[in-house]
PDB file of C-alpha atoms in Angstrom:
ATOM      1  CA  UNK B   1      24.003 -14.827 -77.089  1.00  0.00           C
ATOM      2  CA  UNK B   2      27.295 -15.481 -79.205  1.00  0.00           C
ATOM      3  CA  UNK B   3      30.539 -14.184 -78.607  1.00  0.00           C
ATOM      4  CA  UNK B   4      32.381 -13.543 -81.424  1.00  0.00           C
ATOM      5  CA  UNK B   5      36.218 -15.423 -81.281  1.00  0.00           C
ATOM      6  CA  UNK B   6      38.203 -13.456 -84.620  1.00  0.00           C
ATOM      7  CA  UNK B   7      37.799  -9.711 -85.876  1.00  0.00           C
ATOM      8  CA  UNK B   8      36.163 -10.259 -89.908  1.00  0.00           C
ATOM      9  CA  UNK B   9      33.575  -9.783 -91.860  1.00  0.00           C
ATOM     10  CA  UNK B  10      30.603 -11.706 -90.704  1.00  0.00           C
ATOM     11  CA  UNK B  11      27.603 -13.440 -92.555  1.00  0.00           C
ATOM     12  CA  UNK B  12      24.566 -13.082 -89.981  1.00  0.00           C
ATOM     13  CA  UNK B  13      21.351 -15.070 -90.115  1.00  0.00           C
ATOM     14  CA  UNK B  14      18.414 -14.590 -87.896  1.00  0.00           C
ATOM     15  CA  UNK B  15      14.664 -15.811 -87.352  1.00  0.00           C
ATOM     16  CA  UNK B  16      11.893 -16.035 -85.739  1.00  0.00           C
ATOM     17  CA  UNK B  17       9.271 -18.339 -86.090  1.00  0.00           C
ATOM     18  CA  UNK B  18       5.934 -18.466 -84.255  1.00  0.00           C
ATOM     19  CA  UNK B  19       2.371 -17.165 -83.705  1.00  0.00           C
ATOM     20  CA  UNK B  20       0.478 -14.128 -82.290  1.00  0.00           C
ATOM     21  CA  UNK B  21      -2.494 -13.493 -80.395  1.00  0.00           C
ATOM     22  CA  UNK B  22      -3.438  -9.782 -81.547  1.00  0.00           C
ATOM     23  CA  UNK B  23      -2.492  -8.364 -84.756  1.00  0.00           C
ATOM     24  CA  UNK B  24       0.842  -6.709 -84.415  1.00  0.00           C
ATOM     25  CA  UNK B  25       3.912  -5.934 -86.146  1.00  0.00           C
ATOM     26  CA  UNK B  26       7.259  -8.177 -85.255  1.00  0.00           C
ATOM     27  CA  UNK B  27      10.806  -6.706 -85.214  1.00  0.00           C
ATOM     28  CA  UNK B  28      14.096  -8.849 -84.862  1.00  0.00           C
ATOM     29  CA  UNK B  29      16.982  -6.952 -84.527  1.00  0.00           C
ATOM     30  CA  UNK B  30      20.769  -8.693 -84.427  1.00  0.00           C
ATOM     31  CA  UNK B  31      22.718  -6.317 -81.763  1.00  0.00           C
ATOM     32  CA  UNK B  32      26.466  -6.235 -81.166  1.00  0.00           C
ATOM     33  CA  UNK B  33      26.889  -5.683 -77.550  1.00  0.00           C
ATOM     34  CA  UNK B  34      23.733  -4.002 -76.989  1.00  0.00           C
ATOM     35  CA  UNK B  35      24.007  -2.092 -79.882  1.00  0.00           C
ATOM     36  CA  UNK B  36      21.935  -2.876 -83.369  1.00  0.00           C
ATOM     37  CA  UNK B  37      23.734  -3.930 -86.264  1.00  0.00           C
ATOM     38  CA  UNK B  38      23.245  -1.555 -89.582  1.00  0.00           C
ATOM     39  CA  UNK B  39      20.974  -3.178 -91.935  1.00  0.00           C
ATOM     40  CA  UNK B  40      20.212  -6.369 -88.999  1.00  0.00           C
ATOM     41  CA  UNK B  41      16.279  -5.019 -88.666  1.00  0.00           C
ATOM     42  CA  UNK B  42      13.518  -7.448 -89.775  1.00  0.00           C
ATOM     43  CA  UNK B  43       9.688  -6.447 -89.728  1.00  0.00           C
ATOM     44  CA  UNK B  44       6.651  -7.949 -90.517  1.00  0.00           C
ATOM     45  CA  UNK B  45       3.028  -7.730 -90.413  1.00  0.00           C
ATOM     46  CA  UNK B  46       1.044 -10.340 -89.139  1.00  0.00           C
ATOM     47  CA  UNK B  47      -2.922 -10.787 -87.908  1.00  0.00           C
ATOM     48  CA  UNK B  48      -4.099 -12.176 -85.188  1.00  0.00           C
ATOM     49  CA  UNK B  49      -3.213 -15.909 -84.565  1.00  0.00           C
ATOM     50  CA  UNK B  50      -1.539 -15.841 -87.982  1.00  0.00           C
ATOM     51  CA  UNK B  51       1.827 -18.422 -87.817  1.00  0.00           C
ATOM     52  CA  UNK B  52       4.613 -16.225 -89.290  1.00  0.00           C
ATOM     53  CA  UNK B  53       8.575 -16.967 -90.347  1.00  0.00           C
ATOM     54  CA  UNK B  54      10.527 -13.558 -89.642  1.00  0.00           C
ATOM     55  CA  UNK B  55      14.493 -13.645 -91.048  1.00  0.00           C
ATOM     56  CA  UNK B  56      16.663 -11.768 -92.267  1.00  0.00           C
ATOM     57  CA  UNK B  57      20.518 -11.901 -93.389  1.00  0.00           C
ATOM     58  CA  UNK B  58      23.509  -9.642 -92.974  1.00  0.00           C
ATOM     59  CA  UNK B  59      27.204  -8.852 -93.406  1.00  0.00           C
ATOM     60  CA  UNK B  60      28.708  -6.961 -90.760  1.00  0.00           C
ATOM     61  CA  UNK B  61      32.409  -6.514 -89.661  1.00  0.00           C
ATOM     62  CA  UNK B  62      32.295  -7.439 -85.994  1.00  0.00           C
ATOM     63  CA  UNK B  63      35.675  -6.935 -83.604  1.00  0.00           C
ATOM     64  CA  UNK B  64      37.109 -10.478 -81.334  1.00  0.00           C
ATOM     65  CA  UNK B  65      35.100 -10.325 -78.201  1.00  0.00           C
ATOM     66  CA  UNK B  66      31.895  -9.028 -79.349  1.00  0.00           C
ATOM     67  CA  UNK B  67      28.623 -10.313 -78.045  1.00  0.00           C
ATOM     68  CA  UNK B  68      25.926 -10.976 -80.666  1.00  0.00           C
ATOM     69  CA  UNK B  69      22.032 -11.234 -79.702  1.00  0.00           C
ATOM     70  CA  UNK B  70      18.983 -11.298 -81.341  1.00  0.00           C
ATOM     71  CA  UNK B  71      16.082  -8.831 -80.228  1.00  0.00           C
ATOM     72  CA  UNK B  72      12.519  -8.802 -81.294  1.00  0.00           C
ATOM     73  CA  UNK B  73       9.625  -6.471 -80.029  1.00  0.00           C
ATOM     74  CA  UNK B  74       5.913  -6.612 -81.291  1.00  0.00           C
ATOM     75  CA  UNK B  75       3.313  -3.871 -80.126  1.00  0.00           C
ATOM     76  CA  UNK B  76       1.970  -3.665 -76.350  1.00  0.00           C
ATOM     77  CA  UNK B  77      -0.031  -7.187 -75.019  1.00  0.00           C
ATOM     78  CA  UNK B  78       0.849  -9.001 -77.973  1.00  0.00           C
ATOM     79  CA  UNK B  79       1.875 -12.474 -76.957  1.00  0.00           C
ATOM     80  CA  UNK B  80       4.670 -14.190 -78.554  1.00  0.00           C
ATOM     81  CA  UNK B  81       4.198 -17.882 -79.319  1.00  0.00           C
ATOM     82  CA  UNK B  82       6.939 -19.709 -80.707  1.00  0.00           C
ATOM     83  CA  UNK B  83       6.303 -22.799 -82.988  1.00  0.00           C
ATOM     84  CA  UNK B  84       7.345 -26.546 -82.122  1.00  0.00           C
ATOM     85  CA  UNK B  85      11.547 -27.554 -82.922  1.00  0.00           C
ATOM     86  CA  UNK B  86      13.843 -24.115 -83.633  1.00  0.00           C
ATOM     87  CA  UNK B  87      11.696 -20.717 -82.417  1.00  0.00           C
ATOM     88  CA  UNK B  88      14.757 -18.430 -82.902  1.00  0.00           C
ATOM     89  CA  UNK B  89      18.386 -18.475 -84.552  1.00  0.00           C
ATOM     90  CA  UNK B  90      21.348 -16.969 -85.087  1.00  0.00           C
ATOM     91  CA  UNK B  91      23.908 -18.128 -87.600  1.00  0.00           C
ATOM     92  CA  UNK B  92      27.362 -16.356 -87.566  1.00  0.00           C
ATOM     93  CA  UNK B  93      29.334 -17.200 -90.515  1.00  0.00           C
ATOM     94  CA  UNK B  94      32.775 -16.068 -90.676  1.00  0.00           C
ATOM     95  CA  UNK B  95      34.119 -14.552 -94.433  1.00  0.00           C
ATOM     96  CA  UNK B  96      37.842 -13.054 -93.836  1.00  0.00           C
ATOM     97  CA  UNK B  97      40.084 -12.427 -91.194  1.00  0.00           C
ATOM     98  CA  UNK B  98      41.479  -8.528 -91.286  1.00  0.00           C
ATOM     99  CA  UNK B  99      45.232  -8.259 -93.343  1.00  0.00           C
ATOM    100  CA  UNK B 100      47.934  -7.809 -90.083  1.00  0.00           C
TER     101      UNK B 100
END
């Protein structure tokens, strides 16, 4: 999880990158203190033992203190494999600052 430091406009980057046993579809969602960020949902369709790269990318005005995650969810007894190096990531790019 991030917290965010400065109320803006935010640039949000997220992934996912591994395998699964049963074909499924994946869903990574970026949430702002538990809650999902509009236009933050990623899904994809993938068969069974098929490597996959989920992203997506965002802009979102987020408030100083705010907690960013990232959530995924594929269907029931899937297993999740992530791939060698970076399995998941969330960028958080800062664009403005709010006028005074």
């Amino acid at each position: 999880q991030l917290t965010v430091t400065n109320a803006g406009d935010y640039e949000i980057n997220y992934g996912l990158l591994g395998s699964i046993n049963t074909a499924s579809t994946v869903t990574l969602t970026v949430a702002a203190n538990g809650t999902p960020v509009t236009s933050a949902t990623t899904t994809g369709n993938y068969e069974a033992d098929e490597e996959f790269n989920l992203a997506g990318s965002t802009i979102a005005t987020l408030a100083a203190g705010d907690v960013i995650t990232l959530l995924g969810s594929a269907g029931a007894s899937v297993t999740l494999t992530p791939n060698g190096g970076t399995n998941a990531y969330v960028t958080v790019k800062q664009l403005n600052t709010p006028a005074p």
